PDB file of C-alpha atoms and ligand atoms in Angstrom:
ATOM      1  CA  MET A   1     -39.737 -16.174  -9.165  1.00  0.00           C
ATOM      2  CA  ALA A   2     -38.125 -14.266  -6.319  1.00  0.00           C
ATOM      3  CA  ALA A   3     -34.365 -14.746  -5.886  1.00  0.00           C
ATOM      4  CA  ASP A   4     -33.348 -17.005  -3.057  1.00  0.00           C
ATOM      5  CA  PRO A   5     -32.152 -14.512  -0.392  1.00  0.00           C
ATOM      6  CA  ARG A   6     -29.451 -16.915   0.826  1.00  0.00           C
ATOM      7  CA  THR A   7     -27.905 -17.142  -2.644  1.00  0.00           C
ATOM      8  CA  SER A   8     -28.062 -13.424  -3.334  1.00  0.00           C
ATOM      9  CA  ARG A   9     -26.444 -12.742   0.036  1.00  0.00           C
ATOM     10  CA  LEU A  10     -23.643 -15.112  -0.867  1.00  0.00           C
ATOM     11  CA  ARG A  11     -23.113 -13.402  -4.195  1.00  0.00           C
ATOM     12  CA  LYS A  12     -23.053  -9.919  -2.757  1.00  0.00           C
ATOM     13  CA  ARG A  13     -19.533  -8.645  -2.278  1.00  0.00           C
ATOM     14  CA  GLU A  14     -18.751  -5.876   0.157  1.00  0.00           C
ATOM     15  CA  PRO A  15     -17.397  -2.834  -1.693  1.00  0.00           C
ATOM     16  CA  LEU A  16     -13.748  -2.035  -1.005  1.00  0.00           C
ATOM     17  CA  SER A  17     -13.451   0.516   1.734  1.00  0.00           C
ATOM     18  CA  LEU A  18     -10.206   1.510   3.445  1.00  0.00           C
ATOM     19  CA  GLU A  19     -10.393   2.505   7.072  1.00  0.00           C
ATOM     20  CA  LEU A  20      -8.696   5.756   7.916  1.00  0.00           C
ATOM     21  CA  ILE A  21      -5.715   5.335  10.216  1.00  0.00           C
ATOM     22  CA  PRO A  22      -6.319   7.218  13.499  1.00  0.00           C
ATOM     23  CA  GLU A  23      -4.049  10.271  13.653  1.00  0.00           C
ATOM     24  CA  ASN A  24      -2.905   9.463  17.181  1.00  0.00           C
ATOM     25  CA  LEU A  25      -1.192   6.352  15.783  1.00  0.00           C
ATOM     26  CA  LEU A  26       1.445   8.787  14.480  1.00  0.00           C
ATOM     27  CA  ARG A  27       2.798   8.608  18.017  1.00  0.00           C
ATOM     28  CA  GLU A  28       3.643   4.982  17.163  1.00  0.00           C
ATOM     29  CA  PRO A  29       4.851   5.487  13.588  1.00  0.00           C
ATOM     30  CA  ILE A  30       5.962   1.890  13.042  1.00  0.00           C
ATOM     31  CA  GLU A  31       2.443   0.707  13.865  1.00  0.00           C
ATOM     32  CA  TYR A  32       1.079   3.438  11.563  1.00  0.00           C
ATOM     33  CA  ILE A  33       3.137   1.962   8.702  1.00  0.00           C
ATOM     34  CA  PHE A  34       1.959  -1.541   9.666  1.00  0.00           C
ATOM     35  CA  ALA A  35      -1.671  -0.330   9.515  1.00  0.00           C
ATOM     36  CA  ASP A  36      -1.007   1.235   6.119  1.00  0.00           C
ATOM     37  CA  HIS A  37       0.328  -2.112   4.882  1.00  0.00           C
ATOM     38  CA  TYR A  38      -3.017  -3.680   5.785  1.00  0.00           C
ATOM     39  CA  ARG A  39      -4.782  -1.096   3.625  1.00  0.00           C
ATOM     40  CA  LEU A  40      -2.314  -1.590   0.756  1.00  0.00           C
ATOM     41  CA  ARG A  41      -2.958  -5.346   0.951  1.00  0.00           C
ATOM     42  CA  GLN A  42      -6.694  -4.646   0.548  1.00  0.00           C
ATOM     43  CA  VAL A  43      -5.925  -2.518  -2.542  1.00  0.00           C
ATOM     44  CA  VAL A  44      -3.709  -5.247  -4.002  1.00  0.00           C
ATOM     45  CA  ALA A  45      -6.374  -7.924  -3.325  1.00  0.00           C
ATOM     46  CA  ALA A  46      -8.989  -5.802  -5.125  1.00  0.00           C
ATOM     47  CA  MET A  47      -6.647  -5.307  -8.109  1.00  0.00           C
ATOM     48  CA  ASP A  48      -5.974  -9.041  -8.208  1.00  0.00           C
ATOM     49  CA  ARG A  49      -9.697  -9.847  -8.179  1.00  0.00           C
ATOM     50  CA  LEU A  50     -10.380  -7.405 -11.010  1.00  0.00           C
ATOM     51  CA  LEU A  51      -7.504  -8.874 -13.030  1.00  0.00           C
ATOM     52  CA  ILE A  52      -8.584 -12.477 -12.451  1.00  0.00           C
ATOM     53  CA  GLU A  53     -12.193 -11.733 -13.325  1.00  0.00           C
ATOM     54  CA  GLY A  54     -11.063  -9.949 -16.489  1.00  0.00           C
ATOM     55  CA  LEU A  55     -12.936  -6.822 -15.450  1.00  0.00           C
ATOM     56  CA  PHE A  56     -10.051  -4.472 -15.673  1.00  0.00           C
ATOM     57  CA  VAL A  57      -9.802  -3.647 -19.359  1.00  0.00           C
ATOM     58  CA  SER A  58     -13.360  -3.327 -20.633  1.00  0.00           C
ATOM     59  CA  PRO A  59     -15.729  -0.580 -19.479  1.00  0.00           C
ATOM     60  CA  LEU A  60     -16.587  -0.996 -15.837  1.00  0.00           C
ATOM     61  CA  ALA A  61     -19.619  -2.837 -14.617  1.00  0.00           C
ATOM     62  CA  GLU A  62     -21.422  -0.589 -12.168  1.00  0.00           C
ATOM     63  CA  ASP A  63     -20.582  -2.599  -9.078  1.00  0.00           C
ATOM     64  CA  ASN A  64     -16.835  -2.378  -9.737  1.00  0.00           C
ATOM     65  CA  GLY A  65     -16.710   1.389 -10.163  1.00  0.00           C
ATOM     66  CA  SER A  66     -16.360   2.247  -6.508  1.00  0.00           C
ATOM     67  CA  ASP A  67     -13.586  -0.341  -5.959  1.00  0.00           C
ATOM     68  CA  VAL A  68     -11.636   1.037  -8.910  1.00  0.00           C
ATOM     69  CA  ALA A  69     -12.044   4.583  -7.566  1.00  0.00           C
ATOM     70  CA  VAL A  70     -10.758   3.531  -4.125  1.00  0.00           C
ATOM     71  CA  VAL A  71      -7.779   1.738  -5.717  1.00  0.00           C
ATOM     72  CA  ARG A  72      -6.943   4.788  -7.823  1.00  0.00           C
ATOM     73  CA  THR A  73      -7.171   7.183  -4.868  1.00  0.00           C
ATOM     74  CA  TYR A  74      -4.866   5.009  -2.779  1.00  0.00           C
ATOM     75  CA  LEU A  75      -2.285   4.588  -5.546  1.00  0.00           C
ATOM     76  CA  VAL A  76      -2.227   8.285  -6.487  1.00  0.00           C
ATOM     77  CA  ASP A  77      -2.706  10.045  -3.146  1.00  0.00           C
ATOM     78  CA  GLU A  78      -1.463   7.669  -0.496  1.00  0.00           C
ATOM     79  CA  LEU A  79       1.143   5.226  -1.811  1.00  0.00           C
ATOM     80  CA  PRO A  80       3.758   7.917  -2.647  1.00  0.00           C
ATOM     81  CA  ILE A  81       3.454   9.244   0.915  1.00  0.00           C
ATOM     82  CA  HIS A  82       3.795   5.744   2.345  1.00  0.00           C
ATOM     83  CA  ILE A  83       6.916   5.158   0.260  1.00  0.00           C
ATOM     84  CA  ALA A  84       8.341   8.522   1.392  1.00  0.00           C
ATOM     85  CA  ASP A  85       7.754   7.483   5.046  1.00  0.00           C
ATOM     86  CA  GLU A  86       9.927   4.455   4.385  1.00  0.00           C
ATOM     87  CA  GLU A  87      12.574   6.024   2.143  1.00  0.00           C
ATOM     88  CA  GLU A  88      13.037   9.236   4.110  1.00  0.00           C
ATOM     89  CA  ASP A  89      12.490   8.040   7.679  1.00  0.00           C
ATOM     90  CA  LEU A  90      12.183   4.303   8.297  1.00  0.00           C
ATOM     91  CA  PHE A  91      15.044   2.979   6.155  1.00  0.00           C
ATOM     92  CA  PRO A  92      17.677   5.667   6.918  1.00  0.00           C
ATOM     93  CA  CYS A  93      16.949   5.457  10.633  1.00  0.00           C
ATOM     94  CA  LEU A  94      17.282   1.673  10.525  1.00  0.00           C
ATOM     95  CA  GLU A  95      20.630   1.989   8.750  1.00  0.00           C
ATOM     96  CA  GLN A  96      21.758   4.351  11.472  1.00  0.00           C
ATOM     97  CA  ARG A  97      20.664   1.977  14.235  1.00  0.00           C
ATOM     98  CA  CYS A  98      22.044  -1.200  12.595  1.00  0.00           C
ATOM     99  CA  PRO A  99      25.360  -0.047  11.072  1.00  0.00           C
ATOM    100  CA  GLY A 100      27.461  -2.796   9.541  1.00  0.00           C
ATOM    101  CA  ASP A 101      24.522  -5.170   9.282  1.00  0.00           C
ATOM    102  CA  GLY A 102      25.079  -6.362   5.711  1.00  0.00           C
ATOM    103  CA  GLU A 103      21.974  -8.503   5.536  1.00  0.00           C
ATOM    104  CA  THR A 104      19.680  -5.636   6.508  1.00  0.00           C
ATOM    105  CA  GLY A 105      21.534  -3.391   4.043  1.00  0.00           C
ATOM    106  CA  GLN A 106      20.867  -5.879   1.245  1.00  0.00           C
ATOM    107  CA  ILE A 107      17.187  -6.127   2.121  1.00  0.00           C
ATOM    108  CA  LEU A 108      16.802  -2.345   2.194  1.00  0.00           C
ATOM    109  CA  ALA A 109      18.576  -2.088  -1.186  1.00  0.00           C
ATOM    110  CA  THR A 110      16.067  -4.551  -2.684  1.00  0.00           C
ATOM    111  CA  LEU A 111      13.094  -2.736  -1.149  1.00  0.00           C
ATOM    112  CA  ARG A 112      14.377   0.607  -2.461  1.00  0.00           C
ATOM    113  CA  GLN A 113      14.774  -0.895  -5.937  1.00  0.00           C
ATOM    114  CA  GLU A 114      11.183  -2.130  -5.737  1.00  0.00           C
ATOM    115  CA  HIS A 115      10.005   1.378  -4.812  1.00  0.00           C
ATOM    116  CA  VAL A 116      11.695   2.640  -7.987  1.00  0.00           C
ATOM    117  CA  GLU A 117       9.865  -0.044  -9.930  1.00  0.00           C
ATOM    118  CA  ASP A 118       6.563   0.936  -8.267  1.00  0.00           C
ATOM    119  CA  PHE A 119       6.948   4.473  -9.586  1.00  0.00           C
ATOM    120  CA  ALA A 120       7.589   3.087 -13.085  1.00  0.00           C
ATOM    121  CA  LEU A 121       4.494   0.837 -12.930  1.00  0.00           C
ATOM    122  CA  LEU A 122       2.108   3.407 -11.481  1.00  0.00           C
ATOM    123  CA  PRO A 123       1.676   5.748 -14.509  1.00  0.00           C
ATOM    124  CA  PRO A 124       0.347   3.061 -16.899  1.00  0.00           C
ATOM    125  CA  VAL A 125      -1.808   1.611 -14.107  1.00  0.00           C
ATOM    126  CA  THR A 126      -3.373   4.926 -13.086  1.00  0.00           C
ATOM    127  CA  ALA A 127      -3.837   5.973 -16.735  1.00  0.00           C
ATOM    128  CA  GLY A 128      -5.842   2.774 -17.308  1.00  0.00           C
ATOM    129  CA  LEU A 129      -7.876   3.317 -14.143  1.00  0.00           C
ATOM    130  CA  ASP A 130      -8.650   6.851 -15.333  1.00  0.00           C
ATOM    131  CA  ASN A 131      -9.896   5.470 -18.670  1.00  0.00           C
ATOM    132  CA  LEU A 132     -12.172   3.035 -16.810  1.00  0.00           C
ATOM    133  CA  LEU A 133     -13.457   5.667 -14.403  1.00  0.00           C
ATOM    134  CA  ALA A 134     -14.235   7.928 -17.369  1.00  0.00           C
ATOM    135  CA  GLY A 135     -16.573   5.157 -18.581  1.00  0.00           C
ATOM    136  CA  GLY A 136     -14.427   3.827 -21.410  1.00  0.00           C
ATOM    137  CA  ALA A 137     -12.119   0.897 -22.036  1.00  0.00           C
ATOM    138  CA  VAL A 138      -8.426   0.983 -21.128  1.00  0.00           C
ATOM    139  CA  ARG A 139      -6.539   2.472 -24.071  1.00  0.00           C
ATOM    140  CA  GLU A 140      -3.282   0.577 -23.649  1.00  0.00           C
ATOM    141  CA  GLY A 141      -4.787  -2.638 -22.377  1.00  0.00           C
ATOM    142  CA  GLU A 142      -1.765  -4.899 -22.647  1.00  0.00           C
ATOM    143  CA  LEU A 143       0.612  -2.515 -20.910  1.00  0.00           C
ATOM    144  CA  PHE A 144      -2.005  -1.789 -18.272  1.00  0.00           C
ATOM    145  CA  GLU A 145      -2.684  -5.437 -17.464  1.00  0.00           C
ATOM    146  CA  ALA A 146       0.998  -6.377 -17.423  1.00  0.00           C
ATOM    147  CA  SER A 147       1.839  -3.403 -15.161  1.00  0.00           C
ATOM    148  CA  ALA A 148      -1.060  -4.081 -12.785  1.00  0.00           C
ATOM    149  CA  ALA A 149      -0.197  -7.794 -12.580  1.00  0.00           C
ATOM    150  CA  ARG A 150       3.469  -7.023 -11.903  1.00  0.00           C
ATOM    151  CA  PHE A 151       2.493  -4.493  -9.237  1.00  0.00           C
ATOM    152  CA  VAL A 152       0.220  -7.042  -7.496  1.00  0.00           C
ATOM    153  CA  GLU A 153       2.943  -9.683  -7.579  1.00  0.00           C
ATOM    154  CA  THR A 154       5.741  -7.466  -6.246  1.00  0.00           C
ATOM    155  CA  GLN A 155       3.649  -5.732  -3.574  1.00  0.00           C
ATOM    156  CA  ARG A 156       2.696  -8.997  -1.910  1.00  0.00           C
ATOM    157  CA  ARG A 157       6.314 -10.030  -1.386  1.00  0.00           C
ATOM    158  CA  HIS A 158       7.433  -6.466  -0.618  1.00  0.00           C
ATOM    159  CA  ILE A 159       4.896  -6.092   2.208  1.00  0.00           C
ATOM    160  CA  ILE A 160       5.846  -9.477   3.694  1.00  0.00           C
ATOM    161  CA  TRP A 161       9.511  -8.431   3.847  1.00  0.00           C
ATOM    162  CA  GLU A 162       8.699  -5.076   5.374  1.00  0.00           C
ATOM    163  CA  ASN A 163       6.277  -6.510   7.933  1.00  0.00           C
ATOM    164  CA  ASN A 164       8.395  -9.511   8.874  1.00  0.00           C
ATOM    165  CA  ILE A 165      11.913  -8.110   8.737  1.00  0.00           C
ATOM    166  CA  VAL A 166      12.065  -4.310   8.606  1.00  0.00           C
ATOM    167  CA  LEU A 167       9.317  -3.349  11.063  1.00  0.00           C
ATOM    168  CA  PRO A 168      10.409  -5.851  13.750  1.00  0.00           C
ATOM    169  CA  LEU A 169      13.996  -4.488  13.545  1.00  0.00           C
ATOM    170  CA  ALA A 170      12.675  -0.926  13.840  1.00  0.00           C
ATOM    171  CA  ARG A 171      10.531  -1.878  16.857  1.00  0.00           C
ATOM    172  CA  ARG A 172      13.617  -3.375  18.468  1.00  0.00           C
ATOM    173  CA  TYR A 173      16.224  -0.712  17.746  1.00  0.00           C
ATOM    174  CA  PHE A 174      14.478   2.646  17.355  1.00  0.00           C
ATOM    175  CA  THR A 175      14.766   4.999  20.301  1.00  0.00           C
ATOM    176  CA  VAL A 176      11.947   7.103  21.732  1.00  0.00           C
ATOM    177  CA  ASP A 177      13.453  10.120  19.928  1.00  0.00           C
ATOM    178  CA  ASP A 178      13.607   8.185  16.630  1.00  0.00           C
ATOM    179  CA  MET A 179       9.879   7.428  16.957  1.00  0.00           C
ATOM    180  CA  ALA A 180       9.001  11.032  17.779  1.00  0.00           C
ATOM    181  CA  ASN A 181      11.083  12.358  14.846  1.00  0.00           C
ATOM    182  CA  MET A 182       9.565   9.898  12.469  1.00  0.00           C
ATOM    183  CA  GLY A 183       6.016  10.618  13.704  1.00  0.00           C
ATOM    184  CA  HIS A 184       6.525  14.369  13.302  1.00  0.00           C
ATOM    185  CA  ASN A 185       7.857  13.928   9.759  1.00  0.00           C
ATOM    186  CA  MET A 186       4.961  11.643   8.838  1.00  0.00           C
ATOM    187  CA  ALA A 187       2.443  14.153  10.220  1.00  0.00           C
ATOM    188  CA  ALA A 188       4.085  16.978   8.220  1.00  0.00           C
ATOM    189  CA  ARG A 189       3.982  14.832   5.060  1.00  0.00           C
ATOM    190  CA  ARG A 190       0.204  14.522   5.542  1.00  0.00           C
ATOM    191  CA  ASN A 191      -0.288  18.184   6.503  1.00  0.00           C
ATOM    192  CA  ILE A 192      -1.664  17.230   9.895  1.00  0.00           C
ATOM    193  CA  GLU A 193      -0.720  18.245  13.425  1.00  0.00           C
ATOM    194  CA  TYR A 194       1.384  15.790  15.386  1.00  0.00           C
ATOM    195  CA  PRO A 195      -1.047  14.438  18.013  1.00  0.00           C
ATOM    196  CA  ALA A 196      -0.612  16.007  21.451  1.00  0.00           C
TER     197      ALA A 196
HETATM  198 FE1  FE2 B 201       7.962  -0.196   0.820  1.00  0.00          FE
HETATM  199 FE1  FE2 B 202       5.615  -0.340   2.914  1.00  0.00          FE
END
């Protein structure tokens, strides 16, 4: 009997695909970071789904392979650059524009600590993803699952703090020159020309 097309449509899940951020958004670097947070949230949601469905440790079913590849590419190639945008440009500039603001200082200290933790969690996560993408099972399954779950949990809160506290302060206090400096540095970090 032929499958009911309505049911199969419901079951079909769109593969994870991250939209490229237009280069001219580098002229508005805070919005560039905001757009990157949207993409990171998509990555985190995909990791969460794979964890919940228990698909993350055994060899990959075919329809999860492309999602896992997209997650791996983001974590390895893009997240370190995003964190550098924040650590080297966004946070120091905010400290310069809001001197003596203890509450902001505390928040930035927490976010920096979480970046350190991200870099500790990433190696076991990416090693496990590499095992899966090579067609096998994750070698250190327990460490992998615990690290991926911790990453998912911390990223969600981390992004909320950055979007709701840090980026609004930057929009309010950064000067035109701050934005241009930051945009140029972000372009250089990505080996692209600052948009004319
Ligand atoms: Fe961050
Ligand atoms: Fe961020």
